[in-house]
CSV table of C-alpha atoms in Angstrom, one decimal:
chain,number,residue,atom,x,y,z
V,1,MET,CA,-208.6,139.6,-60.4
V,2,THR,CA,-207.6,142.6,-59.0
V,3,PRO,CA,-204.0,144.7,-59.5
V,4,SER,CA,-203.4,143.8,-55.8
V,5,ASP,CA,-203.7,140.1,-56.4
V,6,PRO,CA,-200.1,138.6,-57.9
V,7,GLU,CA,-200.5,135.2,-58.3
V,8,PRO,CA,-202.0,134.8,-61.3
V,9,ASP,CA,-198.5,135.9,-62.3
V,10,ARG,CA,-196.8,134.4,-60.0
V,11,ALA,CA,-198.9,130.9,-61.3
V,12,ALA,CA,-197.7,132.4,-64.7
V,13,GLN,CA,-194.1,132.6,-64.5
V,14,SER,CA,-194.0,129.0,-62.6
V,15,ALA,CA,-195.8,128.1,-66.2
V,16,LYS,CA,-193.6,129.7,-68.3
V,17,PRO,CA,-191.3,127.5,-70.6
V,18,LEU,CA,-187.1,129.4,-69.8
V,19,THR,CA,-184.5,128.8,-72.7
V,20,ILE,CA,-182.0,126.9,-71.1
V,21,LEU,CA,-178.1,126.2,-72.0
V,22,ILE,CA,-176.3,123.4,-70.6
V,23,GLY,CA,-171.9,123.9,-70.7
V,24,ALA,CA,-170.9,120.3,-70.7
V,25,ASP,CA,-167.3,119.6,-70.7
V,26,THR,CA,-168.1,115.3,-71.4
V,27,TYR,CA,-171.5,115.5,-73.1
V,28,PRO,CA,-172.5,111.8,-76.1
V,29,PRO,CA,-170.6,110.5,-77.5
V,30,HIS,CA,-168.2,110.3,-74.9
V,31,VAL,CA,-168.5,107.6,-72.7
V,32,ASN,CA,-169.1,108.4,-68.3
V,33,GLY,CA,-171.5,109.3,-66.2
V,34,ALA,CA,-171.0,113.6,-66.4
V,35,ALA,CA,-171.6,112.8,-70.0
V,36,GLN,CA,-174.6,110.9,-69.3
V,37,PHE,CA,-176.3,112.8,-66.9
V,38,GLY,CA,-176.0,116.5,-69.3
V,39,TYR,CA,-177.4,113.7,-71.7
V,40,ARG,CA,-180.7,112.9,-69.6
V,41,LEU,CA,-180.8,116.4,-68.4
V,42,ALA,CA,-181.7,117.8,-71.2
V,43,LYS,CA,-183.8,115.5,-73.1
V,44,GLY,CA,-185.6,115.7,-69.5
V,45,MET,CA,-186.1,119.2,-69.3
V,46,THR,CA,-186.5,119.3,-73.7
V,47,ALA,CA,-189.9,117.0,-72.1
V,48,ARG,CA,-191.1,119.2,-69.8
V,49,GLY,CA,-191.3,122.0,-72.9
V,50,HIS,CA,-188.1,123.6,-72.4
V,51,ASN,CA,-186.6,124.8,-74.5
V,52,VAL,CA,-182.9,123.1,-74.0
V,53,HIS,CA,-179.6,124.3,-75.6
V,54,VAL,CA,-176.0,121.7,-74.7
V,55,LEU,CA,-172.5,123.8,-75.5
V,56,ALA,CA,-170.1,121.2,-75.8
V,57,SER,CA,-166.9,119.8,-77.6
V,58,ARG,CA,-166.7,118.2,-80.9
V,59,SER,CA,-165.4,114.6,-80.5
V,60,GLU,CA,-163.6,115.4,-83.9
V,61,LYS,CA,-161.7,118.1,-85.6
V,62,GLY,CA,-162.8,120.7,-87.2
V,63,LYS,CA,-165.3,123.5,-87.9
V,64,SER,CA,-167.6,124.4,-84.7
V,65,TYR,CA,-171.7,123.3,-85.4
V,66,SER,CA,-174.9,123.0,-84.4
V,67,GLU,CA,-177.3,119.9,-84.0
V,68,PHE,CA,-180.8,119.7,-83.2
V,69,ARG,CA,-181.1,116.6,-81.2
V,70,PRO,CA,-183.9,114.4,-79.8
V,71,GLU,CA,-182.6,115.2,-76.9
V,72,ALA,CA,-181.9,120.0,-77.6
V,73,THR,CA,-179.8,121.1,-79.6
V,74,VAL,CA,-176.0,121.0,-79.7
V,75,HIS,CA,-173.7,123.0,-80.7
V,76,ARG,CA,-170.0,121.2,-81.1
V,77,LEU,CA,-166.9,123.6,-80.3
V,78,ARG,CA,-164.0,122.7,-82.8
V,79,SER,CA,-161.8,121.3,-80.2
V,80,HIS,CA,-159.0,118.8,-79.9
V,81,SER,CA,-157.8,116.4,-78.8
V,82,VAL,CA,-154.4,114.8,-76.4
V,83,PRO,CA,-152.1,112.7,-76.4
V,84,THR,CA,-153.4,110.9,-72.3
V,85,HIS,CA,-156.5,111.1,-73.2
V,86,PRO,CA,-158.5,108.6,-76.5
V,87,TYR,CA,-161.4,110.5,-76.5
V,88,PHE,CA,-161.4,113.9,-74.2
V,89,ARG,CA,-161.7,116.7,-76.4
V,90,VAL,CA,-159.9,120.1,-75.1
V,91,VAL,CA,-161.1,123.6,-76.4
V,92,PHE,CA,-158.3,127.1,-76.2
V,93,PRO,CA,-160.5,129.9,-74.8
V,94,TRP,CA,-159.0,131.7,-77.8
V,95,GLU,CA,-161.3,129.7,-80.1
V,96,ILE,CA,-164.3,130.0,-78.7
V,97,LYS,CA,-164.9,133.3,-76.6
V,98,LYS,CA,-166.1,134.9,-78.9
V,99,GLU,CA,-168.2,131.6,-80.2
V,100,ILE,CA,-169.6,131.6,-76.4
V,101,SER,CA,-170.8,135.0,-76.3
V,102,LEU,CA,-171.6,135.5,-80.3
V,103,LEU,CA,-174.1,131.9,-79.2
V,104,PHE,CA,-175.4,133.8,-76.0
V,105,ASP,CA,-176.4,136.7,-78.4
V,106,ARG,CA,-178.2,134.1,-79.7
V,107,VAL,CA,-179.9,131.8,-78.1
V,108,ARG,CA,-180.7,134.1,-75.6
V,109,PRO,CA,-181.1,131.6,-72.9
V,110,ASP,CA,-182.5,132.1,-69.2
V,111,VAL,CA,-181.0,129.7,-67.4
V,112,VAL,CA,-176.9,128.5,-67.0
V,113,HIS,CA,-176.4,125.3,-66.3
V,114,ILE,CA,-172.5,124.1,-66.1
V,115,GLN,CA,-171.7,120.4,-65.3
V,116,SER,CA,-167.5,121.2,-64.4
V,117,HIS,CA,-165.2,124.3,-63.9
V,118,TYR,CA,-163.1,123.4,-66.6
V,119,MET,CA,-163.6,124.9,-70.9
V,120,ILE,CA,-166.1,124.8,-71.4
V,121,GLY,CA,-168.0,125.2,-68.3
V,122,GLU,CA,-165.9,127.5,-66.8
V,123,HIS,CA,-166.2,130.6,-70.0
V,124,VAL,CA,-169.9,130.2,-69.7
V,125,LEU,CA,-169.7,131.2,-66.0
V,126,TYR,CA,-168.3,134.2,-67.1
V,127,GLU,CA,-170.7,134.9,-70.4
V,128,ALA,CA,-173.4,134.3,-68.5
V,129,VAL,CA,-172.4,136.1,-65.2
V,130,ARG,CA,-170.5,138.4,-66.9
V,131,ARG,CA,-175.2,139.7,-69.1
V,132,GLY,CA,-176.7,138.7,-64.7
V,133,ILE,CA,-177.8,135.6,-66.0
V,134,ARG,CA,-178.5,133.0,-63.7
V,135,VAL,CA,-175.9,129.7,-63.4
V,136,ILE,CA,-176.1,126.5,-61.8
V,137,ALA,CA,-173.1,124.6,-61.2
V,138,THR,CA,-172.6,121.1,-61.3
V,139,ASN,CA,-169.6,119.7,-60.0
V,140,HIS,CA,-168.9,115.6,-61.6
V,141,PHE,CA,-165.7,115.8,-61.4
V,142,MET,CA,-162.7,115.4,-58.7
V,143,PRO,CA,-159.4,116.6,-59.3
V,144,GLU,CA,-157.8,112.5,-58.0
V,145,ASN,CA,-159.6,111.8,-62.0
V,146,LEU,CA,-157.1,113.5,-63.8
V,147,ASN,CA,-154.0,111.8,-62.3
V,148,PRO,CA,-154.4,108.6,-64.8
V,149,PHE,CA,-154.0,111.4,-67.5
V,150,LEU,CA,-151.5,112.8,-66.6
V,151,PRO,CA,-147.5,111.7,-67.9
V,152,PHE,CA,-146.0,113.2,-64.4
V,153,PRO,CA,-144.4,111.7,-61.1
V,154,GLN,CA,-146.8,111.9,-57.9
V,155,TRP,CA,-146.1,115.0,-56.0
V,156,PHE,CA,-146.9,117.4,-59.1
V,157,LYS,CA,-149.9,115.3,-59.2
V,158,ASP,CA,-150.6,115.8,-56.0
V,159,ILE,CA,-150.2,119.9,-57.1
V,160,VAL,CA,-152.0,119.6,-60.3
V,161,GLY,CA,-155.1,118.4,-57.7
V,162,ARG,CA,-154.2,121.4,-55.3
V,163,VAL,CA,-154.2,123.4,-58.0
V,164,SER,CA,-158.0,122.5,-60.0
V,165,TRP,CA,-159.4,122.9,-56.1
V,166,LYS,CA,-158.6,126.1,-56.2
V,167,ASP,CA,-159.8,126.9,-59.9
V,168,MET,CA,-163.0,125.0,-58.9
V,169,GLY,CA,-164.1,127.1,-55.6
V,170,LYS,CA,-162.8,130.4,-58.5
V,171,VAL,CA,-164.9,129.8,-60.8
V,172,MET,CA,-168.0,127.6,-59.3
V,173,GLY,CA,-168.2,130.2,-56.4
V,174,GLN,CA,-169.5,132.9,-58.8
V,175,ALA,CA,-172.9,130.6,-59.3
V,176,ASN,CA,-176.1,131.8,-58.0
V,177,VAL,CA,-176.4,128.1,-57.0
V,178,VAL,CA,-173.8,124.7,-56.5
V,179,THR,CA,-174.8,120.8,-56.9
V,180,THR,CA,-173.1,118.1,-56.6
V,181,PRO,CA,-174.2,114.1,-56.6
V,182,THR,CA,-173.7,113.0,-53.0
V,183,PRO,CA,-173.2,114.5,-49.4
V,184,LEU,CA,-169.5,113.0,-49.5
V,185,ALA,CA,-168.3,114.9,-52.8
V,186,ALA,CA,-170.4,118.0,-50.9
V,187,LYS,CA,-168.7,118.2,-47.7
V,188,ALA,CA,-165.2,117.3,-50.0
V,189,MET,CA,-166.0,121.0,-52.0
V,190,ARG,CA,-166.3,122.3,-48.6
V,191,ASP,CA,-163.2,121.5,-47.4
V,192,HIS,CA,-160.8,121.3,-50.5
V,193,ALA,CA,-162.4,124.3,-52.4
V,194,PHE,CA,-164.0,126.1,-49.9
V,195,LEU,CA,-167.2,126.5,-51.3
V,196,HIS,CA,-169.3,126.4,-48.2
V,197,LYS,CA,-173.2,126.4,-49.3
V,198,VAL,CA,-172.9,122.6,-51.9
V,199,ILE,CA,-176.0,121.5,-52.4
V,200,PRO,CA,-176.6,117.7,-52.8
V,201,LEU,CA,-178.5,116.0,-55.1
V,202,SER,CA,-178.6,112.9,-56.6
V,203,ASN,CA,-178.2,112.9,-61.2
V,204,GLY,CA,-181.5,110.6,-60.5
V,205,ILE,CA,-182.3,106.9,-62.1
V,206,ASP,CA,-185.3,106.3,-64.4
V,207,ALA,CA,-185.6,103.8,-61.5
V,208,HIS,CA,-188.4,101.9,-63.1
V,209,ALA,CA,-185.9,100.8,-65.8
V,210,TYR,CA,-184.5,98.7,-64.8
V,211,GLU,CA,-187.1,96.4,-63.2
V,212,LEU,CA,-188.2,93.0,-64.8
V,213,ARG,CA,-191.2,93.9,-66.7
V,214,PRO,CA,-194.7,92.4,-66.6
V,215,SER,CA,-194.7,88.6,-67.6
V,216,GLU,CA,-190.4,89.4,-68.4
V,217,GLN,CA,-188.6,87.1,-68.2
V,218,VAL,CA,-184.9,86.7,-68.8
V,219,ASN,CA,-182.5,83.7,-69.0
V,220,ARG,CA,-180.0,83.2,-66.1
V,221,ASN,CA,-176.7,81.9,-67.6
V,222,PRO,CA,-176.0,78.9,-66.3
V,223,TRP,CA,-173.2,79.8,-64.1
V,224,PRO,CA,-172.7,82.4,-61.4
V,225,THR,CA,-172.1,85.9,-62.6
V,226,VAL,CA,-170.2,88.5,-61.3
V,227,LEU,CA,-170.9,91.4,-63.2
V,228,PHE,CA,-169.0,95.5,-64.2
V,229,ALA,CA,-170.3,98.2,-66.3
V,230,GLY,CA,-167.8,101.8,-66.7
V,231,ARG,CA,-165.2,102.7,-68.1
V,232,LEU,CA,-162.3,101.0,-68.9
V,233,ALA,CA,-160.0,103.4,-67.2
V,234,GLU,CA,-157.3,103.0,-63.7
V,235,GLU,CA,-159.1,105.3,-61.8
V,236,LYS,CA,-162.2,101.5,-61.6
V,237,ASN,CA,-159.8,99.2,-61.5
V,238,VAL,CA,-161.2,96.1,-62.8
V,239,ASP,CA,-157.9,94.5,-63.1
V,240,VAL,CA,-158.7,94.1,-58.5
V,241,LEU,CA,-161.8,92.4,-59.8
V,242,ILE,CA,-160.3,89.6,-63.0
V,243,ASP,CA,-157.5,89.3,-59.9
V,244,ALA,CA,-160.6,88.8,-57.7
V,245,VAL,CA,-162.3,86.4,-59.6
V,246,ALA,CA,-159.0,84.2,-60.8
V,247,LYS,CA,-159.0,84.0,-56.7
V,248,LEU,CA,-162.5,82.6,-55.9
V,249,PRO,CA,-162.3,78.5,-55.8
V,250,ALA,CA,-162.8,76.8,-58.7
V,251,GLN,CA,-166.3,74.8,-57.9
V,252,LEU,CA,-167.2,77.5,-58.0
V,253,ASP,CA,-167.0,78.8,-61.1
V,254,VAL,CA,-167.4,82.6,-61.2
V,255,HIS,CA,-167.6,84.2,-64.6
V,256,LEU,CA,-166.8,87.8,-65.1
V,257,GLU,CA,-168.9,90.1,-67.3
V,258,ILE,CA,-167.7,93.5,-68.1
V,259,VAL,CA,-169.4,96.5,-70.6
V,260,GLY,CA,-167.4,99.3,-71.2
V,261,ASP,CA,-164.3,99.9,-73.2
V,262,GLY,CA,-161.4,102.7,-72.3
V,263,GLU,CA,-158.3,103.4,-72.8
V,264,ILE,CA,-157.1,99.8,-70.7
V,265,ARG,CA,-158.6,97.5,-72.3
V,266,HIS,CA,-155.7,96.0,-73.9
V,267,ARG,CA,-153.3,95.4,-70.5
V,268,LEU,CA,-157.3,93.7,-69.2
V,269,ASP,CA,-157.0,92.1,-72.6
V,270,ALA,CA,-153.5,90.6,-71.7
V,271,GLN,CA,-154.1,90.0,-67.2
V,272,VAL,CA,-156.8,87.6,-68.4
V,273,ALA,CA,-154.7,85.3,-70.9
V,274,ARG,CA,-152.6,85.0,-68.3
V,275,LEU,CA,-154.2,83.8,-65.8
V,276,GLY,CA,-156.1,81.7,-67.6
V,277,LEU,CA,-159.5,83.8,-67.5
V,278,GLY,CA,-160.5,83.0,-70.9
V,279,GLY,CA,-163.0,81.3,-71.0
V,280,ARG,CA,-164.6,83.0,-67.4
V,281,VAL,CA,-164.2,86.8,-68.6
V,282,ARG,CA,-166.4,87.9,-71.6
V,283,PHE,CA,-166.1,91.6,-72.7
V,284,LEU,CA,-169.0,92.8,-74.3
V,285,GLY,CA,-167.8,95.8,-75.5
V,286,LEU,CA,-169.8,99.3,-76.1
V,287,ALA,CA,-173.5,97.9,-74.8
V,288,SER,CA,-177.7,99.8,-75.9
V,289,ASP,CA,-178.9,101.0,-73.8
V,290,GLU,CA,-181.4,97.3,-73.3
V,291,GLU,CA,-178.9,95.8,-73.4
V,292,LEU,CA,-176.6,96.7,-70.4
V,293,ARG,CA,-180.1,96.6,-68.7
V,294,GLU,CA,-180.7,93.0,-69.5
V,295,ALA,CA,-176.6,92.4,-68.3
V,296,TYR,CA,-178.3,93.9,-64.9
V,297,LEU,CA,-181.0,91.6,-64.5
V,298,ARG,CA,-179.1,88.7,-66.1
V,299,ALA,CA,-175.5,89.2,-62.9
V,300,ASP,CA,-176.7,87.4,-59.5
V,301,VAL,CA,-173.8,90.1,-58.3
V,302,PHE,CA,-173.3,93.2,-59.4
V,303,CYS,CA,-169.3,95.4,-58.2
V,304,MET,CA,-167.2,98.0,-59.0
V,305,PRO,CA,-163.6,98.4,-57.5
V,306,GLY,CA,-163.5,101.9,-58.5
V,307,THR,CA,-161.5,104.8,-56.2
V,308,ALA,CA,-163.1,107.9,-57.6
V,309,GLU,CA,-166.6,107.3,-57.5
V,310,LEU,CA,-168.7,110.7,-56.4
V,311,GLN,CA,-172.3,108.0,-57.0
V,312,SER,CA,-171.6,105.3,-59.3
V,313,LEU,CA,-174.9,106.0,-61.9
V,314,VAL,CA,-174.4,102.3,-63.3
V,315,THR,CA,-174.2,101.2,-59.4
V,316,LEU,CA,-177.6,102.5,-58.7
V,317,GLU,CA,-178.6,101.2,-62.4
V,318,ALA,CA,-178.2,97.5,-60.8
V,319,MET,CA,-179.0,98.5,-57.7
V,320,SER,CA,-182.4,98.6,-59.0
V,321,ALA,CA,-182.4,96.1,-61.1
V,322,SER,CA,-182.5,94.0,-58.2
V,323,THR,CA,-178.1,93.1,-58.0
V,324,PRO,CA,-176.5,93.4,-54.8
V,325,VAL,CA,-173.5,94.5,-55.1
V,326,VAL,CA,-169.7,94.8,-53.8
V,327,LEU,CA,-168.2,98.3,-53.8
V,328,ALA,CA,-165.0,98.9,-53.3
V,329,ASP,CA,-165.2,101.4,-49.3
V,330,ALA,CA,-164.2,104.9,-50.9
V,331,MET,CA,-165.9,107.8,-51.7
V,332,ALA,CA,-169.6,108.6,-52.5
V,333,LEU,CA,-170.1,104.0,-52.6
V,334,PRO,CA,-170.4,103.7,-49.3
V,335,HIS,CA,-173.1,105.4,-49.2
V,336,LEU,CA,-174.9,102.8,-51.4
V,337,VAL,CA,-174.4,99.5,-49.7
V,338,ARG,CA,-175.8,98.8,-45.5
V,339,ASP,CA,-173.4,96.0,-45.0
V,340,GLY,CA,-174.6,92.5,-45.1
V,341,ASP,CA,-178.5,93.6,-45.9
V,342,ASN,CA,-178.1,94.3,-49.4
V,343,GLY,CA,-173.9,93.2,-50.6
V,344,PHE,CA,-170.8,94.3,-49.1
V,345,LEU,CA,-167.6,97.0,-48.9
V,346,PHE,CA,-164.7,95.7,-49.4
V,347,ARG,CA,-161.5,97.4,-48.5
V,348,PRO,CA,-159.8,99.1,-51.4
V,349,ASN,CA,-157.1,97.4,-53.6
V,350,ASP,CA,-157.7,94.1,-51.8
V,351,ARG,CA,-158.3,91.1,-54.0
V,352,GLU,CA,-158.2,89.1,-51.4
V,353,ASP,CA,-161.4,90.9,-49.4
V,354,LEU,CA,-162.8,91.7,-52.9
V,355,ALA,CA,-163.5,87.6,-54.0
V,356,SER,CA,-163.6,86.6,-50.1
V,357,LYS,CA,-167.0,89.6,-50.5
V,358,ILE,CA,-168.3,87.8,-53.9
V,359,GLY,CA,-167.7,84.8,-52.2
V,360,ALA,CA,-169.9,85.2,-49.6
V,361,ILE,CA,-172.7,86.2,-51.9
V,362,LEU,CA,-172.5,83.8,-54.0
V,363,GLU,CA,-172.4,80.4,-51.8
V,364,LEU,CA,-176.0,82.0,-50.5
V,365,PRO,CA,-179.3,80.1,-50.9
V,366,GLU,CA,-181.3,81.3,-54.2
V,367,ALA,CA,-183.3,83.0,-51.7
V,368,GLU,CA,-180.7,85.3,-49.4
V,369,ARG,CA,-179.7,86.3,-52.1
V,370,LEU,CA,-182.9,87.2,-53.2
V,371,ALA,CA,-183.7,89.5,-50.3
V,372,MET,CA,-180.3,91.7,-50.3
V,373,GLY,CA,-181.0,92.0,-54.2
V,374,LYS,CA,-184.9,93.7,-53.0
V,375,VAL,CA,-183.3,96.0,-50.9
V,376,SER,CA,-180.9,97.4,-52.7
V,377,HIS,CA,-184.5,97.9,-55.5
V,378,GLU,CA,-185.5,99.6,-51.8
V,379,MET,CA,-183.0,101.7,-51.2
V,380,VAL,CA,-182.8,103.4,-55.4
V,381,GLN,CA,-186.2,104.5,-55.0
V,382,LYS,CA,-184.6,107.8,-53.2
V,383,HIS,CA,-183.3,108.3,-56.3
V,384,SER,CA,-186.0,108.9,-58.8
V,385,ILE,CA,-185.0,111.5,-61.9
V,386,LYS,CA,-187.6,112.8,-61.1
V,387,TYR,CA,-186.8,113.8,-57.9
V,388,THR,CA,-183.8,114.8,-59.4
V,389,LEU,CA,-186.0,117.0,-62.4
V,390,ASP,CA,-187.9,118.3,-60.5
V,391,THR,CA,-185.4,120.4,-58.3
V,392,PHE,CA,-183.3,121.7,-61.3
V,393,GLU,CA,-186.2,123.2,-62.3
V,394,ALA,CA,-187.2,125.1,-59.8
V,395,LEU,CA,-182.9,126.1,-58.8
V,396,TYR,CA,-184.2,127.4,-62.5
V,397,ARG,CA,-186.6,129.6,-61.7
V,398,GLY,CA,-184.6,131.0,-59.0
V,399,ALA,CA,-184.9,128.7,-55.4
V,400,ASP,CA,-181.7,129.1,-53.6
V,401,THR,CA,-182.6,125.9,-51.3
V,402,ILE,CA,-184.2,122.0,-52.0
V,403,PRO,CA,-187.5,123.2,-52.2
V,404,SER,CA,-190.0,121.9,-49.2
V,405,HIS,CA,-192.4,120.6,-51.0
V,406,ILE,CA,-190.3,119.1,-53.2
């Protein structure tokens, strides 16, 4: 080896484990797509030999602390509840700025990856920029996600939305690389936050985790079953799905399983009782990974009626379980449907149209319905978590675009 030959040095650099700091404004035990992505990212990077730290808020009162978890070292900041949300908590800049600075001194990250432009993400980014540390910024949110928790008239919510977009541009514009899960979200960020270089990069799933294992059998329900999984929140429009099930022909005997919990659960319980659907709608609550997997596998149709989905990991998981889908024609969901091939899109909030599309699938001969599910499974393969982790690892090491070899 001669000093003029740099290849061994480059190879050593690319193999060197990194110290990664993930700034997450929402993280488990929170139940939402952004929190799950942060967890899977930490777990995946730790499995690759990197030293991963996560900075997130506490989920209850108390002082800041650190905990050693299988997926990462998680540093929990003191936080405060908000009256309009059941679990989301806020941190105050004057309480956390010094703690963030001290954490940087202790952890000495090679790269920082923020998951939003809000409180924790914002101040982690500022500290990294001040120290000249590489920053990757991923946006999982749309300002519309905040609307159900703002007790203000719509005109004021519109102002909050414009300010939020402006703040996103101000904060994430300082990152070395900006990503978001879908091309549609990237376009929205260009149009409203004026972030002109945004990389669409799927959150990724372990597509094989939801396939039937060799010789495995899952007991299907004796009746046609529609499945919803996710937070029971305003923007998910689960009430529209319940109404649609009520409108389906009685002879189909369609049942609905709902996995998840959230702030509107009591309203949905009351709606089910009012419609006399108590025997056909089951609330399964928060489910373990295995329970959710089994729910995907026994469902005949998966439905996501939400209108603020940046990607919808649960839809991708259902598709990987070879399930036909009926999705709202809104935000990123149209990217997950080849209309008539793996399912249908329906007009958002249109109960009649949703009932019609669900019925169209459930009335198909079984062979045709299974063929639809097979197309779902084929479509989801490009959302492999391995591809996502490979790409982020390359971005952490200095790439500014998705390398061609990935």
